[in-house]
XYZ file of C-alpha atoms in Angstrom:
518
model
C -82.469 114.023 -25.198
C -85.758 115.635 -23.895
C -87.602 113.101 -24.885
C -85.179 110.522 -23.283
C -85.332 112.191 -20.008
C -89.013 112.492 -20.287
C -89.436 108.559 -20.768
C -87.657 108.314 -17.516
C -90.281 110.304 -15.659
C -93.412 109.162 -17.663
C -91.849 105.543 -16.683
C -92.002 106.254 -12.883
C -95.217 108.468 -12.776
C -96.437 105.256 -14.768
C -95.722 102.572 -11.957
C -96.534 104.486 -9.528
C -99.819 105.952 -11.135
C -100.918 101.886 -11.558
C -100.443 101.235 -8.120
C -102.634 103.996 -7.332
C -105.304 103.347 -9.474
C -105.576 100.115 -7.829
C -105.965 100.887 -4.756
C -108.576 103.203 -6.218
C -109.882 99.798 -8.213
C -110.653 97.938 -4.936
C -111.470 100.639 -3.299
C -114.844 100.857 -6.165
C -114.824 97.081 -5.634
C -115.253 97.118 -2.314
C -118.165 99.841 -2.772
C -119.860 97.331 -5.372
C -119.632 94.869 -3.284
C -121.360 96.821 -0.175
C -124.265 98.427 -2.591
C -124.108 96.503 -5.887
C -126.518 98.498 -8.283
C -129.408 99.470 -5.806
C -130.943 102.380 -4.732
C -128.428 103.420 -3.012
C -125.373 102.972 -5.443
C -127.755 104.926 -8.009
C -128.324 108.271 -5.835
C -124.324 108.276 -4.613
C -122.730 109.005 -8.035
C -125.497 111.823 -8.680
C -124.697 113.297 -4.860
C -120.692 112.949 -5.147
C -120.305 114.629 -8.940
C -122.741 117.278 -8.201
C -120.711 119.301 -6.166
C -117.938 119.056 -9.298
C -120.245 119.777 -12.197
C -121.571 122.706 -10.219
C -117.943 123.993 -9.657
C -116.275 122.014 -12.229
C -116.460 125.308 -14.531
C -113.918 127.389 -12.529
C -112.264 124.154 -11.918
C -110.907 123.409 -15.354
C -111.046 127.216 -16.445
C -108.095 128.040 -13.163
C -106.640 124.608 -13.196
C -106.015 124.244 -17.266
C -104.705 127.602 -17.168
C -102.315 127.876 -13.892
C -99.172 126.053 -15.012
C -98.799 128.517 -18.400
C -99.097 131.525 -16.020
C -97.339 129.877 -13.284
C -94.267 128.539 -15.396
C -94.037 132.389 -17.206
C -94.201 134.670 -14.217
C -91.449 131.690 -12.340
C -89.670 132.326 -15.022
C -89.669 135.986 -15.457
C -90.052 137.496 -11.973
C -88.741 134.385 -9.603
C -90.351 131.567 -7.699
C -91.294 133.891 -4.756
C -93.557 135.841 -7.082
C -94.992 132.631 -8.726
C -95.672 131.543 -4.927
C -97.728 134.381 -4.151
C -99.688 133.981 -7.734
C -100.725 130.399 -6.310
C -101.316 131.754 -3.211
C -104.032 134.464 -5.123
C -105.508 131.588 -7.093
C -105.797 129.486 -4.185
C -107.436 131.987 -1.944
C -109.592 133.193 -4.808
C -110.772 129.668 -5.622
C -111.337 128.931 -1.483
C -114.038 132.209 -1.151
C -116.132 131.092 -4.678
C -116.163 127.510 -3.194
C -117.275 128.537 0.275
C -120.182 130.628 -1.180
C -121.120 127.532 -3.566
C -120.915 124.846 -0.977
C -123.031 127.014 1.152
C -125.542 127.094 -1.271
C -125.312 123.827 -2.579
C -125.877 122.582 1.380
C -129.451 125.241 1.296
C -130.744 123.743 -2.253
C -130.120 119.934 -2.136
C -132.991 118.858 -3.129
C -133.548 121.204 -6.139
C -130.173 121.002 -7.543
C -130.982 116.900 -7.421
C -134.181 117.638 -8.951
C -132.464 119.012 -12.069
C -130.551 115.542 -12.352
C -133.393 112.994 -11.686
C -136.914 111.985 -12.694
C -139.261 113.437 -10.569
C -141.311 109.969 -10.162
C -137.538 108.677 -8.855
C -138.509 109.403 -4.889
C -136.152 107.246 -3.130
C -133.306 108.164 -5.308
C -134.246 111.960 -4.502
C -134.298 111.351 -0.820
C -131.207 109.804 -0.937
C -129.100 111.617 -3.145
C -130.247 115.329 -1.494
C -129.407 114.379 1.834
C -125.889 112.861 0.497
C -125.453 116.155 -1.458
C -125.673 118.259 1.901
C -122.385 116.197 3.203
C -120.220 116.055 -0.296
C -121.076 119.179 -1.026
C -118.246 120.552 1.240
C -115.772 118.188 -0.637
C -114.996 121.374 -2.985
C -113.507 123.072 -0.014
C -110.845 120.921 -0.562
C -110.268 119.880 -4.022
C -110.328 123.565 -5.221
C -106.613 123.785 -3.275
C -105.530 120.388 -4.260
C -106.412 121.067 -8.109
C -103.592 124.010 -7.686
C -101.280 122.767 -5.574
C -100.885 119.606 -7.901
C -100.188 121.813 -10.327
C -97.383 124.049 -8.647
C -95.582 120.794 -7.763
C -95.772 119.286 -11.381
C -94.796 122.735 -12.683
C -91.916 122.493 -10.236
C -90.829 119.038 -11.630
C -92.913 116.696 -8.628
C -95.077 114.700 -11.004
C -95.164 111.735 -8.464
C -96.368 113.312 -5.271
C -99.901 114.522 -6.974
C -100.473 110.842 -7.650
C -99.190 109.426 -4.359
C -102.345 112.053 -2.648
C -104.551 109.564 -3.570
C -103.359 107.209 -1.243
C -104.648 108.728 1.945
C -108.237 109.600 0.106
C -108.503 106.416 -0.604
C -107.778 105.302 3.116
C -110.313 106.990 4.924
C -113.010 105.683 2.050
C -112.068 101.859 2.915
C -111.982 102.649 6.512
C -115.706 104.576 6.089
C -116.991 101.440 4.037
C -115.465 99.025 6.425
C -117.155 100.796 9.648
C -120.634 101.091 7.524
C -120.790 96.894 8.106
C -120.955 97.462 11.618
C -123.477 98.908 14.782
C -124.365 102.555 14.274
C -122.857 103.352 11.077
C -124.651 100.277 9.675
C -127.967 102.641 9.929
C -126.304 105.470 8.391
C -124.001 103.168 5.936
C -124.239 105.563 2.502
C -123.546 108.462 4.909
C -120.903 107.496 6.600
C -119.595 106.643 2.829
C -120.199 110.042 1.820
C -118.266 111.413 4.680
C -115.530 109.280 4.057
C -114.931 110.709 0.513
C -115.483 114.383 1.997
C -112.634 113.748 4.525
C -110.073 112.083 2.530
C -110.173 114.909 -0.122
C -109.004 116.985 2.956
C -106.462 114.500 3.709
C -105.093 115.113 -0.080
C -105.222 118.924 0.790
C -102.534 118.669 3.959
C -100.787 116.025 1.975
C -100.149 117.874 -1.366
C -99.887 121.036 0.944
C -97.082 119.193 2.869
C -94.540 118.634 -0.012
C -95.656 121.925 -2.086
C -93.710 123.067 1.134
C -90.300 121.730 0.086
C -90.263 124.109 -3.326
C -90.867 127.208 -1.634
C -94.613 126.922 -0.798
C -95.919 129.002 1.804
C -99.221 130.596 1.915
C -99.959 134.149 1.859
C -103.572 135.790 3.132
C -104.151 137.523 -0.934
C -107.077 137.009 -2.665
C -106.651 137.510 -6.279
C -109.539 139.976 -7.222
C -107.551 143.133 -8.054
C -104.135 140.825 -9.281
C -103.514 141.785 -12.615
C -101.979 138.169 -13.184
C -105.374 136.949 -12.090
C -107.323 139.071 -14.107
C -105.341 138.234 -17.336
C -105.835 134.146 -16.815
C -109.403 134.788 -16.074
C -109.271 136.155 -19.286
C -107.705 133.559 -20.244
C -110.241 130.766 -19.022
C -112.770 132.375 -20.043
C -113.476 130.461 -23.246
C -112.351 127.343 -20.906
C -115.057 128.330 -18.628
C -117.787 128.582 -21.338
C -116.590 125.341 -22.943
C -116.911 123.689 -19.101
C -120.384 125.039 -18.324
C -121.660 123.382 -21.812
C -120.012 120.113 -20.115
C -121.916 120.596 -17.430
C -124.821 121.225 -19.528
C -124.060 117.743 -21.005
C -123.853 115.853 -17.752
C -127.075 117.287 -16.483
C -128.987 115.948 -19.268
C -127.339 112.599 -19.326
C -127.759 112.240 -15.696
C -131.203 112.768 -16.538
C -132.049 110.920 -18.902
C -130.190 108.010 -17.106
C -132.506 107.988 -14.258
C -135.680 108.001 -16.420
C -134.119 104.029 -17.787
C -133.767 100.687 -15.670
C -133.692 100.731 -12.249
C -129.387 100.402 -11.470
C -128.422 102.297 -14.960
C -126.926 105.297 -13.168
C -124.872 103.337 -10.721
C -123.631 100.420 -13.822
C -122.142 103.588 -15.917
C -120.325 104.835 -13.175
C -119.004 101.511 -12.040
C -118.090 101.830 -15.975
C -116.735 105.126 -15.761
C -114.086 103.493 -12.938
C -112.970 101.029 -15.581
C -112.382 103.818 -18.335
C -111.404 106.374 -15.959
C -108.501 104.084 -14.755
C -107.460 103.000 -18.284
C -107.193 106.564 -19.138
C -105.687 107.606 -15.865
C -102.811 105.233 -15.512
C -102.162 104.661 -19.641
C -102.702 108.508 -20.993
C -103.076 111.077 -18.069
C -99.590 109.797 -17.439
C -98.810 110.901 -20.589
C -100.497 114.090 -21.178
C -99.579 115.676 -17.331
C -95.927 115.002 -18.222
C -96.350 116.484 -22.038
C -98.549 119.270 -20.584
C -95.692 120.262 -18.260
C -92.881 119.330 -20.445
C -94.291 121.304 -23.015
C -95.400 124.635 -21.400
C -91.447 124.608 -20.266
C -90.632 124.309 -24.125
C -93.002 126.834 -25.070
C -91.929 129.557 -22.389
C -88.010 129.022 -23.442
C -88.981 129.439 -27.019
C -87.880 126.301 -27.845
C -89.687 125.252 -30.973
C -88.091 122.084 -32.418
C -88.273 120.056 -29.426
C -91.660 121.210 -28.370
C -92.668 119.654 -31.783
C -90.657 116.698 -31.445
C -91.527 115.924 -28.120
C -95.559 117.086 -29.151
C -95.574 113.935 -31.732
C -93.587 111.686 -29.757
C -96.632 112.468 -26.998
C -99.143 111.774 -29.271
C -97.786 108.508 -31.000
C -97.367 107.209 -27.001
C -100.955 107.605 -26.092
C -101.519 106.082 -29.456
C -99.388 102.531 -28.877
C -100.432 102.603 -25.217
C -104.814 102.925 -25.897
C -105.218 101.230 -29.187
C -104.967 97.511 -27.519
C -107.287 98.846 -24.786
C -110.167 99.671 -26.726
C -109.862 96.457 -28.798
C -109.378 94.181 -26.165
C -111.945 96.173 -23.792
C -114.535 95.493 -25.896
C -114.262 92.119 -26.472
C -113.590 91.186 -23.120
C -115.985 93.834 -21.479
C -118.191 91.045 -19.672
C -115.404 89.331 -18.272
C -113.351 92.193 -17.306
C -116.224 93.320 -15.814
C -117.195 90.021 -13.820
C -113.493 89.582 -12.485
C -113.383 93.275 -10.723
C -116.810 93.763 -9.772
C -119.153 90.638 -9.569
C -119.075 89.657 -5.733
C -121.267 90.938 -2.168
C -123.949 92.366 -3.408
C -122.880 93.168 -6.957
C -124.923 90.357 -9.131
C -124.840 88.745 -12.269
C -127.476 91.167 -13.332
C -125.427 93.857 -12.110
C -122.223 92.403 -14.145
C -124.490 92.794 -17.495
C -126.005 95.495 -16.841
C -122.154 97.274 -16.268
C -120.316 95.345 -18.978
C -122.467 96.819 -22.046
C -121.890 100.639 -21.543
C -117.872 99.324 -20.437
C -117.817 97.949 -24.417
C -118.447 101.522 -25.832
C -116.403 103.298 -23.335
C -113.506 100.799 -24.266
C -114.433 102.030 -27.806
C -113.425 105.494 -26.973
C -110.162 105.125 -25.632
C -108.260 106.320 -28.013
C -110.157 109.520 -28.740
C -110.588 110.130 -25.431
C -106.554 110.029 -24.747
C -105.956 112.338 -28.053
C -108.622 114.858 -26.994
C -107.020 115.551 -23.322
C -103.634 115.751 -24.504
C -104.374 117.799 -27.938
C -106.406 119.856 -25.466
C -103.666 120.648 -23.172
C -101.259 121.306 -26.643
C -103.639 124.552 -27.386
C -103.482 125.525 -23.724
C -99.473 126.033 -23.800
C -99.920 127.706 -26.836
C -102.334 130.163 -25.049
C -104.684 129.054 -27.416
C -107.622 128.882 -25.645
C -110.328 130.182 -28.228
C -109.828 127.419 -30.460
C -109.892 124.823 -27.943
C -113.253 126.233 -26.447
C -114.879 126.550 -29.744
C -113.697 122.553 -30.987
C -115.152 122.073 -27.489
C -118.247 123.318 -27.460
C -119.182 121.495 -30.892
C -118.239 118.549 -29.608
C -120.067 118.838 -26.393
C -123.340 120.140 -28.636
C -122.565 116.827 -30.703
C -122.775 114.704 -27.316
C -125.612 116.134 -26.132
C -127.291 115.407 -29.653
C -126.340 111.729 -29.382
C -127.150 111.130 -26.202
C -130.558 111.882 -26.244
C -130.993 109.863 -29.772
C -128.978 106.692 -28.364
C -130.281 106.291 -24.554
C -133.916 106.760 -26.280
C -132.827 103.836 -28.484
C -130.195 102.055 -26.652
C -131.129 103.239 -22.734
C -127.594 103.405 -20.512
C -125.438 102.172 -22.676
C -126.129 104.422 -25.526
C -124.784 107.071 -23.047
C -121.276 105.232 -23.227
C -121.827 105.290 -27.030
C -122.353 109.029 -27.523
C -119.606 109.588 -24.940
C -117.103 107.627 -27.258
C -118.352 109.124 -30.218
C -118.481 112.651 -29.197
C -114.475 111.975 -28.446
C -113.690 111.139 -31.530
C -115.531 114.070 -33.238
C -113.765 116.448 -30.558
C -110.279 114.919 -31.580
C -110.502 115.307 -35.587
C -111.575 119.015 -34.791
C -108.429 119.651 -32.508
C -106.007 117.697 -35.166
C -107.609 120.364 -37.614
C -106.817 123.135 -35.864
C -103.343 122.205 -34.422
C -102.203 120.971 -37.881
C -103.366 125.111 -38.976
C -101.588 126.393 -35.917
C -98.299 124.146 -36.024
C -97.878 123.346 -39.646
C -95.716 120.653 -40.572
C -94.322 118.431 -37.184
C -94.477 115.124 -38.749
C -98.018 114.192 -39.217
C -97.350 111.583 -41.488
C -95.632 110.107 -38.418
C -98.494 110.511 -36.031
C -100.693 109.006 -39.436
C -98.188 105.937 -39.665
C -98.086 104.970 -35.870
C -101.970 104.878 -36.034
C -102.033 102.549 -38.724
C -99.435 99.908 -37.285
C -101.242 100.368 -33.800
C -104.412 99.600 -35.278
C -103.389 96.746 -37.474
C -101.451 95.083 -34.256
C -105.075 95.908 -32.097
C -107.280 94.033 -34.384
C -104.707 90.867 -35.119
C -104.365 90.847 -31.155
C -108.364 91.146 -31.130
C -108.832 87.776 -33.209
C -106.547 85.996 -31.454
C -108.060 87.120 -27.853
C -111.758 86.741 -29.335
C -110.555 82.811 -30.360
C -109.447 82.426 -27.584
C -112.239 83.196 -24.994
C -114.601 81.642 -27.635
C -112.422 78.562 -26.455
C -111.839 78.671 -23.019
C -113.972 81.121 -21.348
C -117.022 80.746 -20.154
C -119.478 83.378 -17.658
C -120.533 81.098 -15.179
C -117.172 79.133 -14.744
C -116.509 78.875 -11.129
C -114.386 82.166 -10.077
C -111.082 80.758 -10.024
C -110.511 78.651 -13.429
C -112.700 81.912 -14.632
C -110.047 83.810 -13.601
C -107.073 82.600 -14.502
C -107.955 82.221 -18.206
C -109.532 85.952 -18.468
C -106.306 86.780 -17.028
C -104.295 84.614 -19.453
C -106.633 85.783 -22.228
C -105.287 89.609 -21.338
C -101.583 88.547 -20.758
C -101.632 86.984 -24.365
C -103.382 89.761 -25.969
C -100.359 92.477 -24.615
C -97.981 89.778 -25.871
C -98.881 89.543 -29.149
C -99.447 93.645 -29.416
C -96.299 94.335 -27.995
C -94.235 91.400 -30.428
C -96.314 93.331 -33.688
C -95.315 96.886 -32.571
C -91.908 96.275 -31.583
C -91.553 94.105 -35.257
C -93.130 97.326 -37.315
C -90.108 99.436 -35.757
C -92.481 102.000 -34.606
C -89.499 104.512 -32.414
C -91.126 105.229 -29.493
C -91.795 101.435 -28.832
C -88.046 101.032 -28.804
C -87.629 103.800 -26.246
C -89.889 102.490 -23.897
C -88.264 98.987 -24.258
C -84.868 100.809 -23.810
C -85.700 102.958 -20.721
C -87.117 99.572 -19.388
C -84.297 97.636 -19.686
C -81.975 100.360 -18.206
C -84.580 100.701 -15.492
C -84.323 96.804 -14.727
C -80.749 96.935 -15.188
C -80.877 94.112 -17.976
């Protein structure tokens, strides 16, 4: 039953999840298509993550740990009490982020310094002077990060995704007016400003519906909360596990910039592509579970939280297997048909599409790790998590220094997928000690069919392009057969999984149905 009603939600936060990524899709599009891979495109990713990774710590130390201590006190003491803890984590977030965005805006050009080759010049000039302006973005996303998770602890897993919308907006309309007059001038600016204004126009919108469960804010800063104090405690392990992330980025931003002119901006137009496999096909997935299963965990209620743990897992299994087969052998094509038009060239299209093969490599760890992740979390777990973690992010760090030396920016995708993989045995390890037997042989048996299906759907896609596509087809025939070539791959899949009677295949094809009314 729990997982029944659960398919029901993951099926709606699913449609509506892909029409936001789209809109997030052309909105990158539309960005290639203004700055392709120049100068310009390369200093923007390294001025719009900066102010994340250097507040990205606290981020996922308050953010992983809020719904646990949100869904217990909301449980115990009332929703006006869990109110006022959001309020305290809120407020406590919004004076750290103040002092670092101040900061940030003083030392632009040495915080860029620690993420670029010094000979890089133009890409420091641009990229410190962006930094002053998205700096200030973590004003706002500190809020949003908690308010999305009081309304999916309260049930709302669509609004959070629907606050992308009006982000997105103001981006197109700040691209758009950088075409034109003035803003022409100032055109990566005026981008940059965009991106800092619609994550306030997330804020008021997630603010606006956290309203209708009871929402309300309260001047209390957390500092002397005792609820506070014991999830600080709490994230601390996730904090230290963070900050060796951010280690990890620093270094692979650097060593990025020290390859091919271009390399920094093609693995972020790369990281798009993964990021929105991942987002609409797994975070789906692991938001509901994460929710679904703290609510298990705080009513004691052990069976289903193991049920509906496996069921989770064997989902994100079916759902990113294809992906990573298919994403790698159609990475040049899938890369050509979203990107390849304004000023993103044909050398930009290659340079993109190699790094997009080893990201597609990593799908499936990547899905496993965030949702295995989240598992330890609800089981207050933390330790473990941070210390699987931190070898992992060690392990990444190791590789990507060996593989961009060898392979330049796409051995930065490769270490990425591989340090994923590492990251999800360790977490299997530990949750198999913690959780003993919940039906691994299951989770062991869905892998198998799901990879079997991949790679028979992988020959039969790979014959097929060998046969019909070609790269410098005109855009249109191009199209339709990379298109075809994907349709037919998900057909095929989807005909193997449903024939190896793997259960939560038929669910999904149920809950469809009944959705459809068929």
């Amino acid at each position: 039953m729990q997982f029944k009603k659960a398919t029901k939600i993951a099926l709606q936060l699913f449609a509506v999840t892909v029409f936001t990524k789209l809109i997030g899709f052309i909105r990158e599009v539309a960005f290639g298509a203004r700055f392709g891979t120049s100068i310009k495109a390369d200093a923007f990713p390294l001025a719009l993550q900066l102010p994340n990774i250097l507040f990205a710590s606290v981020f996922a130390a308050f953010s992983t740990s809020f719904i646990p201590f949100y869904t217990e006190i909301r449980e115990k003491k009332g929703g006006d009490e869990g109110v006022r803890f959001t309020n305290s984590v809120i407020n406590t977030l919004l004076l750290a982020s103040s002092v670092v965005a101040i900061l940030g805006f003083i030392f632009s050009k040495q915080l860029i310094l620690l993420q670029v080759h010094a000979s890089k010049s133009e890409q420091i000039f641009y990229a410190s002077r962006l930094l002053k302006i998205t700096i200030f973005m973590i004003l706002f996303t500190s809020s949003a990060n908690i308010l999305q998770g009081f309304l999916q602890a309260n049930g709302n897993f669509i609004k959070p995704v629907l606050s992308s919308i009006p982000f997105n907006l103001a981006i197109f309309v700040a691209i758009f007016l950088s075409y034109f007059g003035y803003f022409k001038k100032i055109d990566i600016y005026i981008v940059a400003v965009g991106f800092v204004f619609g994550y306030f126009l997330s804020l008021v919108y997630q603010l606006y519906n956290a309203k209708k469960y009871g929402f309300k804010f309260y001047p209390v800063v957390g500092l002397k909360d005792r609820n506070i104090i014991n999830m600080i405690k709490f994230s601390f392990p996730v904090f230290i596990s963070s900050s060796m992330a951010q280690v990890y980025t620093f270094i692979d931003r650097y060593l990025l910039t020290g390859t091919s002119s271009g390399a920094v901006a093609a693995v972020a137009y790369a990281g798009k592509l993964n990021d929105m496999v991942v987002g609409v096909f797994s975070s789906s997935i692991s938001v509901l579970a994460f929710s679904t299963l703290s609510n298990l965990q705080a009513k004691g209620d052990k069976e289903n939280f193991r049920k509906f743990f496996v069921s989770s897992v064997n989902s994100i299994i079916l759902l990113m297997m294809p992906f990573a087969v298919g994403g790698m052998i159609l990475s040049k094509e899938i890369t050509r048909l979203i990107y390849q038009r304004g000023n993103f060239t044909v050398y930009s299209t290659m340079l993109t599409a190699s790094p997009l093969m080893f990201y597609s490599l990593g799908f499936v760890g990547l899905g496993l790790r965030d949702i295995l992740n989240r598992t330890l979390y609800v089981l207050k777990d933390s330790k473990t998590a941070v210390k699987n973690g931190v070898i992992a992010i060690v392990c990444n760090i190791i590789l990507d220094i060996v593989f961009i030396h060898k392979f330049k920016h796409t051995g930065a995708a490769m270490a990425f997928a591989s340090a994923n993989y590492i990251a999800t045995v360790l977490l299997f390890i530990s949750l198999r000690k913690k959780l003993g037997s919940i039906g691994w042989k299951r989770i062991a048996s869905v892998l198998v069919k799901s990879l079997i299906a991949s790679l028979i759907m992988g020959i039969f896609v790979y014959l097929f392009k060998q046969r019909f596509i070609n790269l410098n087809m005109h855009f249109a025939p191009f199209s339709l057969y990379t298109l075809i070539a994907i349709v037919f791959g998900m057909a095929i899949y989807a005909g193997l999984i449903y024939l190896f009677k793997v259960e939560e295949a038929y669910w999904l094809v149920k809950m469809v149905k009944e959705r459809l009314g068929i």
